[in-house]
PDB file of C-alpha atoms in Angstrom:
ATOM      1  CA  TYR C  11       0.000   0.000   0.000  1.00 84.00           C
ATOM      2  CA  VAL C  12       1.170   3.546  -0.783  1.00 88.00           C
ATOM      3  CA  SER C  13      -0.685   6.565   0.561  1.00 90.00           C
ATOM      4  CA  PRO C  14      -2.463   8.756  -2.007  1.00 91.00           C
ATOM      5  CA  SER C  15      -0.606  11.717  -0.419  1.00 90.00           C
ATOM      6  CA  LEU C  16       2.380  10.665  -2.544  1.00 91.00           C
ATOM      7  CA  LYS C  17       0.547  12.206  -5.513  1.00 92.00           C
ATOM      8  CA  ARG C  18      -0.064  15.447  -3.605  1.00 89.00           C
ATOM      9  CA  VAL C  19       3.489  15.788  -2.248  1.00 88.00           C
ATOM     10  CA  LEU C  20       5.605  14.487  -5.138  1.00 91.00           C
ATOM     11  CA  GLY C  21       3.146  14.255  -8.019  1.00 93.00           C
ATOM     12  CA  ILE C  22       3.784  10.504  -8.247  1.00 93.00           C
ATOM     13  CA  ASN C  23       0.878   8.090  -8.672  1.00 92.00           C
ATOM     14  CA  PRO C  24       0.929   5.475  -5.883  1.00 93.00           C
ATOM     15  CA  GLU C  25       0.479   2.706  -8.472  1.00 93.00           C
ATOM     16  CA  ASP C  26       3.582   3.892 -10.358  1.00 93.00           C
ATOM     17  CA  TRP C  27       5.568   3.879  -7.117  1.00 91.00           C
ATOM     18  CA  LEU C  28       4.497   0.326  -6.303  1.00 89.00           C
ATOM     19  CA  THR C  29       5.494  -1.011  -9.711  1.00 91.00           C
ATOM     20  CA  GLY C  30       8.777   0.889 -10.158  1.00 91.00           C
ATOM     21  CA  TYR C  31       9.834   2.978  -7.165  1.00 88.00           C
ATOM     22  CA  ARG C  32      13.545   2.694  -7.991  1.00 88.00           C
ATOM     23  CA  GLU C  33      13.113   4.780 -11.141  1.00 92.00           C
ATOM     24  CA  PHE C  34      12.146   7.734  -8.937  1.00 95.00           C
ATOM     25  CA  PHE C  35      15.449   7.692  -7.031  1.00 93.00           C
ATOM     26  CA  THR C  36      18.032  10.166  -8.348  1.00 95.00           C
ATOM     27  CA  LYS C  37      21.690   9.214  -8.795  1.00 94.00           C
ATOM     28  CA  SER C  38      22.592  11.290  -5.710  1.00 93.00           C
ATOM     29  CA  SER C  39      25.040   9.774  -3.239  1.00 92.00           C
ATOM     30  CA  VAL C  40      22.538  10.591  -0.502  1.00 91.00           C
ATOM     31  CA  ASN C  41      20.536   7.577  -1.715  1.00 91.00           C
ATOM     32  CA  LYS C  42      23.233   5.277  -0.399  1.00 88.00           C
ATOM     33  CA  GLY C  43      21.453   5.738   2.938  1.00 83.00           C
ATOM     34  CA  TRP C  44      18.432   3.986   1.483  1.00 83.00           C
ATOM     35  CA  GLU C  45      20.584   1.135   0.153  1.00 83.00           C
ATOM     36  CA  GLU C  46      22.202   0.705   3.570  1.00 85.00           C
ATOM     37  CA  ALA C  47      18.815   0.798   5.296  1.00 84.00           C
ATOM     38  CA  PHE C  48      17.476  -1.813   2.865  1.00 81.00           C
ATOM     39  CA  ARG C  49      20.372  -4.141   3.758  1.00 83.00           C
ATOM     40  CA  GLU C  50      19.720  -3.531   7.467  1.00 85.00           C
ATOM     41  CA  HIS C  51      16.029  -4.390   6.962  1.00 82.00           C
ATOM     42  CA  LEU C  52      16.978  -7.685   5.316  1.00 80.00           C
ATOM     43  CA  ASN C  53      18.996  -8.471   8.453  1.00 84.00           C
ATOM     44  CA  GLY C  54      16.037  -7.575  10.668  1.00 82.00           C
ATOM     45  CA  LYS C  55      17.448  -4.243  11.864  1.00 85.00           C
ATOM     46  CA  GLU C  56      15.900  -0.813  11.600  1.00 82.00           C
ATOM     47  CA  ALA C  57      17.922   2.122  10.306  1.00 76.00           C
ATOM     48  CA  ASN C  58      16.268   5.474  10.902  1.00 75.00           C
ATOM     49  CA  PRO C  59      15.994   8.197   9.906  1.00 86.00           C
ATOM     50  CA  PHE C  60      17.735   8.525   6.573  1.00 88.00           C
ATOM     51  CA  LEU C  61      17.486  10.793   3.557  1.00 91.00           C
ATOM     52  CA  VAL C  62      16.594   9.956  -0.029  1.00 92.00           C
ATOM     53  CA  GLU C  63      16.474  12.182  -3.081  1.00 95.00           C
ATOM     54  CA  ILE C  64      13.480  11.555  -5.325  1.00 94.00           C
ATOM     55  CA  TRP C  65      12.502  12.807  -8.767  1.00 96.00           C
ATOM     56  CA  LYS C  66       9.168  14.582  -8.604  1.00 94.00           C
ATOM     57  CA  SER C  67       6.753  14.254 -11.513  1.00 93.00           C
ATOM     58  CA  ASP C  68       7.591  17.824 -12.634  1.00 95.00           C
ATOM     59  CA  GLY C  69      11.297  16.901 -13.042  1.00 94.00           C
ATOM     60  CA  SER C  70      12.483  18.677  -9.905  1.00 95.00           C
ATOM     61  CA  LYS C  71      14.157  16.889  -7.001  1.00 95.00           C
ATOM     62  CA  ALA C  72      12.831  16.468  -3.480  1.00 95.00           C
ATOM     63  CA  LEU C  73      14.905  15.540  -0.463  1.00 94.00           C
ATOM     64  CA  MET C  74      12.844  13.231   1.728  1.00 93.00           C
ATOM     65  CA  GLU C  75      13.506  12.208   5.304  1.00 93.00           C
ATOM     66  CA  THR C  76      12.458   8.611   5.683  1.00 88.00           C
ATOM     67  CA  ASN C  77      11.489   6.671   8.778  1.00 87.00           C
ATOM     68  CA  GLU C  78      10.742   2.991   8.407  1.00 86.00           C
ATOM     69  CA  LYS C  79       9.594   0.229  10.702  1.00 87.00           C
ATOM     70  CA  ILE C  80       9.980  -3.477  10.055  1.00 88.00           C
ATOM     71  CA  LEU C  81       6.688  -5.361  10.202  1.00 89.00           C
ATOM     72  CA  ARG C  82       6.688  -8.876  11.648  1.00 90.00           C
ATOM     73  CA  ASN C  83       4.140 -11.634  12.078  1.00 93.00           C
ATOM     74  CA  ASP C  84       3.420 -13.417  15.365  1.00 94.00           C
ATOM     75  CA  SER C  85       6.367 -15.748  14.732  1.00 93.00           C
ATOM     76  CA  GLY C  86       8.750 -12.807  14.375  1.00 89.00           C
ATOM     77  CA  ASP C  87       9.257 -13.250  10.637  1.00 89.00           C
ATOM     78  CA  ILE C  88       9.617 -10.084   8.571  1.00 87.00           C
ATOM     79  CA  THR C  89       6.449  -9.497   6.571  1.00 88.00           C
ATOM     80  CA  GLY C  90       7.186  -6.029   5.241  1.00 84.00           C
ATOM     81  CA  VAL C  91       8.326  -2.513   5.933  1.00 83.00           C
ATOM     82  CA  GLN C  92       6.162   0.448   6.832  1.00 86.00           C
ATOM     83  CA  GLY C  93       7.673   3.798   5.974  1.00 86.00           C
ATOM     84  CA  VAL C  94       6.933   7.482   6.142  1.00 88.00           C
ATOM     85  CA  PHE C  95       8.429  10.125   3.838  1.00 87.00           C
ATOM     86  CA  ARG C  96       8.637  13.756   4.894  1.00 92.00           C
ATOM     87  CA  ASP C  97       9.701  16.418   2.398  1.00 94.00           C
ATOM     88  CA  VAL C  98      12.643  18.270   3.959  1.00 95.00           C
ATOM     89  CA  THR C  99      13.874  19.957   0.770  1.00 94.00           C
ATOM     90  CA  GLU C 100      13.049  23.474   1.947  1.00 95.00           C
ATOM     91  CA  LYS C 101      14.277  22.811   5.488  1.00 95.00           C
ATOM     92  CA  ILE C 102      17.665  21.573   4.234  1.00 94.00           C
ATOM     93  CA  ARG C 103      17.942  24.501   1.785  1.00 94.00           C
ATOM     94  CA  LEU C 104      17.220  27.021   4.560  1.00 96.00           C
ATOM     95  CA  GLU C 105      19.661  25.346   6.951  1.00 95.00           C
ATOM     96  CA  LYS C 106      22.359  25.586   4.266  1.00 94.00           C
ATOM     97  CA  GLU C 107      21.595  29.281   3.663  1.00 95.00           C
ATOM     98  CA  ILE C 108      21.680  30.012   7.401  1.00 95.00           C
ATOM     99  CA  LYS C 109      25.011  28.202   7.792  1.00 94.00           C
ATOM    100  CA  GLU C 110      26.522  30.105   4.858  1.00 95.00           C
ATOM    101  CA  SER C 111      25.193  33.386   6.238  1.00 95.00           C
ATOM    102  CA  GLU C 112      26.594  32.639   9.698  1.00 93.00           C
ATOM    103  CA  GLU C 113      29.979  31.772   8.211  1.00 93.00           C
ATOM    104  CA  TYR C 114      29.993  34.994   6.170  1.00 93.00           C
ATOM    105  CA  TYR C 115      29.109  37.238   9.128  1.00 90.00           C
ATOM    106  CA  ARG C 116      31.477  35.389  11.456  1.00 86.00           C
ATOM    107  CA  ALA C 117      34.324  35.987   8.992  1.00 90.00           C
ATOM    108  CA  LEU C 118      33.267  39.617   8.621  1.00 90.00           C
ATOM    109  CA  ILE C 119      33.168  40.241  12.386  1.00 88.00           C
ATOM    110  CA  HIS C 120      36.517  38.525  12.923  1.00 85.00           C
ATOM    111  CA  SER C 121      38.102  40.694  10.228  1.00 88.00           C
ATOM    112  CA  LEU C 122      36.978  43.987  11.797  1.00 88.00           C
ATOM    113  CA  ASN C 123      39.654  46.267  13.163  1.00 88.00           C
ATOM    114  CA  GLU C 124      37.655  46.669  16.395  1.00 90.00           C
ATOM    115  CA  CYS C 125      36.833  44.444  19.339  1.00 91.00           C
ATOM    116  CA  VAL C 126      33.330  43.056  19.223  1.00 92.00           C
ATOM    117  CA  PHE C 127      31.738  41.460  22.284  1.00 90.00           C
ATOM    118  CA  THR C 128      28.479  39.748  23.111  1.00 89.00           C
ATOM    119  CA  VAL C 129      27.551  40.410  26.753  1.00 87.00           C
ATOM    120  CA  LYS C 130      24.662  39.050  28.799  1.00 89.00           C
ATOM    121  CA  ASN C 131      24.107  39.655  32.504  1.00 88.00           C
ATOM    122  CA  GLU C 132      27.525  41.355  32.630  1.00 88.00           C
ATOM    123  CA  ARG C 133      29.245  38.192  31.341  1.00 92.00           C
ATOM    124  CA  LEU C 134      31.305  38.007  28.148  1.00 93.00           C
ATOM    125  CA  LEU C 135      29.636  35.362  25.990  1.00 94.00           C
ATOM    126  CA  TRP C 136      31.658  35.852  22.809  1.00 93.00           C
ATOM    127  CA  CYS C 137      34.299  38.122  21.316  1.00 93.00           C
ATOM    128  CA  ASN C 138      36.144  38.403  18.034  1.00 93.00           C
ATOM    129  CA  ALA C 139      39.844  37.708  17.562  1.00 90.00           C
ATOM    130  CA  LYS C 140      40.786  41.398  17.797  1.00 93.00           C
ATOM    131  CA  VAL C 141      40.520  41.092  21.592  1.00 93.00           C
ATOM    132  CA  LYS C 142      43.953  39.382  21.603  1.00 94.00           C
ATOM    133  CA  GLU C 143      45.641  42.394  20.026  1.00 93.00           C
ATOM    134  CA  VAL C 144      43.786  45.060  22.028  1.00 94.00           C
ATOM    135  CA  PHE C 145      43.377  43.435  25.451  1.00 95.00           C
ATOM    136  CA  GLY C 146      46.001  40.660  25.350  1.00 96.00           C
ATOM    137  CA  TYR C 147      43.473  37.880  25.970  1.00 95.00           C
ATOM    138  CA  LYS C 148      42.663  34.999  23.688  1.00 94.00           C
ATOM    139  CA  PRO C 149      38.883  34.907  23.156  1.00 93.00           C
ATOM    140  CA  GLU C 150      38.594  31.603  25.017  1.00 94.00           C
ATOM    141  CA  GLU C 151      40.376  33.109  28.058  1.00 95.00           C
ATOM    142  CA  ILE C 152      37.643  35.658  28.716  1.00 94.00           C
ATOM    143  CA  THR C 153      34.550  33.878  27.419  1.00 94.00           C
ATOM    144  CA  GLY C 154      32.249  33.398  30.400  1.00 95.00           C
ATOM    145  CA  LYS C 155      34.141  35.918  32.541  1.00 95.00           C
ATOM    146  CA  HIS C 156      32.610  38.994  34.150  1.00 93.00           C
ATOM    147  CA  LEU C 157      32.832  42.146  32.027  1.00 89.00           C
ATOM    148  CA  SER C 158      34.793  43.890  34.791  1.00 90.00           C
ATOM    149  CA  ILE C 159      37.888  41.848  33.825  1.00 92.00           C
ATOM    150  CA  LEU C 160      38.430  44.417  31.042  1.00 93.00           C
ATOM    151  CA  VAL C 161      37.710  47.571  33.021  1.00 90.00           C
ATOM    152  CA  LYS C 162      40.381  49.610  34.866  1.00 88.00           C
ATOM    153  CA  ASN C 163      38.983  48.843  38.335  1.00 88.00           C
ATOM    154  CA  ASP C 164      35.750  47.973  40.180  1.00 87.00           C
ATOM    155  CA  SER C 165      34.810  51.597  40.862  1.00 87.00           C
ATOM    156  CA  MET C 166      35.199  52.413  37.158  1.00 87.00           C
ATOM    157  CA  PHE C 167      33.013  49.429  36.297  1.00 86.00           C
ATOM    158  CA  GLN C 168      30.318  50.624  38.724  1.00 85.00           C
ATOM    159  CA  LYS C 169      30.490  54.112  37.210  1.00 84.00           C
ATOM    160  CA  ILE C 170      30.084  52.692  33.690  1.00 82.00           C
ATOM    161  CA  LYS C 171      27.222  50.541  34.867  1.00 81.00           C
ATOM    162  CA  GLU C 172      25.394  53.409  36.571  1.00 78.00           C
ATOM    163  CA  LEU C 173      25.991  56.071  33.927  1.00 76.00           C
ATOM    164  CA  TYR C 174      25.770  54.165  30.683  1.00 73.00           C
ATOM    165  CA  PHE C 175      23.820  50.964  31.173  1.00 71.00           C
ATOM    166  CA  ASP C 176      20.815  52.977  32.401  1.00 70.00           C
ATOM    167  CA  THR C 177      21.078  55.188  29.313  1.00 73.00           C
ATOM    168  CA  LEU C 178      21.280  52.066  27.187  1.00 74.00           C
ATOM    169  CA  SER C 179      18.052  50.703  28.665  1.00 72.00           C
ATOM    170  CA  VAL C 180      16.255  53.975  27.826  1.00 76.00           C
ATOM    171  CA  PHE C 181      17.678  54.784  24.386  1.00 74.00           C
ATOM    172  CA  GLY C 182      18.896  51.394  23.163  1.00 74.00           C
ATOM    173  CA  PHE C 183      22.294  52.810  22.171  1.00 77.00           C
ATOM    174  CA  VAL C 184      25.095  54.597  23.973  1.00 78.00           C
ATOM    175  CA  THR C 185      28.673  55.677  23.219  1.00 81.00           C
ATOM    176  CA  PHE C 186      31.279  56.724  25.747  1.00 81.00           C
ATOM    177  CA  GLU C 187      34.996  56.727  26.514  1.00 86.00           C
ATOM    178  CA  SER C 188      36.343  54.956  29.571  1.00 86.00           C
ATOM    179  CA  GLU C 189      39.498  53.478  31.074  1.00 89.00           C
ATOM    180  CA  PHE C 190      40.078  49.784  30.410  1.00 91.00           C
ATOM    181  CA  LYS C 191      43.006  47.482  31.102  1.00 94.00           C
ATOM    182  CA  ARG C 192      44.931  44.829  29.253  1.00 94.00           C
ATOM    183  CA  LYS C 193      45.736  41.374  30.578  1.00 95.00           C
ATOM    184  CA  ASP C 194      49.239  42.648  31.443  1.00 95.00           C
ATOM    185  CA  GLY C 195      47.702  45.456  33.556  1.00 93.00           C
ATOM    186  CA  ILE C 196      48.403  48.334  31.177  1.00 94.00           C
ATOM    187  CA  GLU C 197      45.537  50.833  31.280  1.00 92.00           C
ATOM    188  CA  PHE C 198      44.253  52.668  28.208  1.00 91.00           C
ATOM    189  CA  ALA C 199      41.271  54.682  27.015  1.00 90.00           C
ATOM    190  CA  VAL C 200      38.637  53.010  24.864  1.00 87.00           C
ATOM    191  CA  ASP C 201      35.734  54.411  22.866  1.00 87.00           C
ATOM    192  CA  VAL C 202      32.756  52.140  23.492  1.00 83.00           C
ATOM    193  CA  SER C 203      29.562  51.825  21.448  1.00 82.00           C
ATOM    194  CA  ILE C 204      26.774  49.674  22.819  1.00 77.00           C
TER     195      ILE C 204
END
C-alpha cells in the first residue's frame, strides 16, 4: 500500500511507485542511505531516519527524510516494511543558507579592526579575535568571565554601569569613553559603542 498523499506531495501516482519505485530515485550519493537501510532491513534491523532524493513528476528533485519500521508476524518473521516520507527539501535549503550566512558574518566580524563582544548579565559570551591584540586575551580566556575583567577597576566598572547601562536601557544605544586594562595590567582609554 502507498498513501495517495504521494501524488499530492511528489506528483507521483501510488500505483507507479508500487510497480517501479527505484526509477524515482536520483543518482545522488545521498541515496546510499536507502541502500544501507534496505540491507539492514533484510537483516532484521531498523535504520532510521535517513534521507533519499526523489525525482518529482515535474522533473524537480525532493529531499525526503524517511522513517521505516519493520513489520513482523506473530512468529517474528519479517512481513514487510512500513515507511513514512517527509519532504525536507526546503528545510535543508534554509539550513544551508543560514550556515553560509553565519559563516559569512562570522568571517566579517573577525576581520573587523575593532573588538566586538556579546555580553549578557555582565558576562562576556563571545568576542572576536581582535581582543587578543587590544586586550592581550585569547577569546577563550575571557569567554564566560565577568565584564569587569576588562575595566580599569571595580569603581570604574560601577560608574560605567550606573551612567551608561541605564542610558542604554532607555535609548537602546550609547557611546562613551572609559578606562580599560589589558591582561598585562596596562591601562588605556577606549571608545565604546553599545
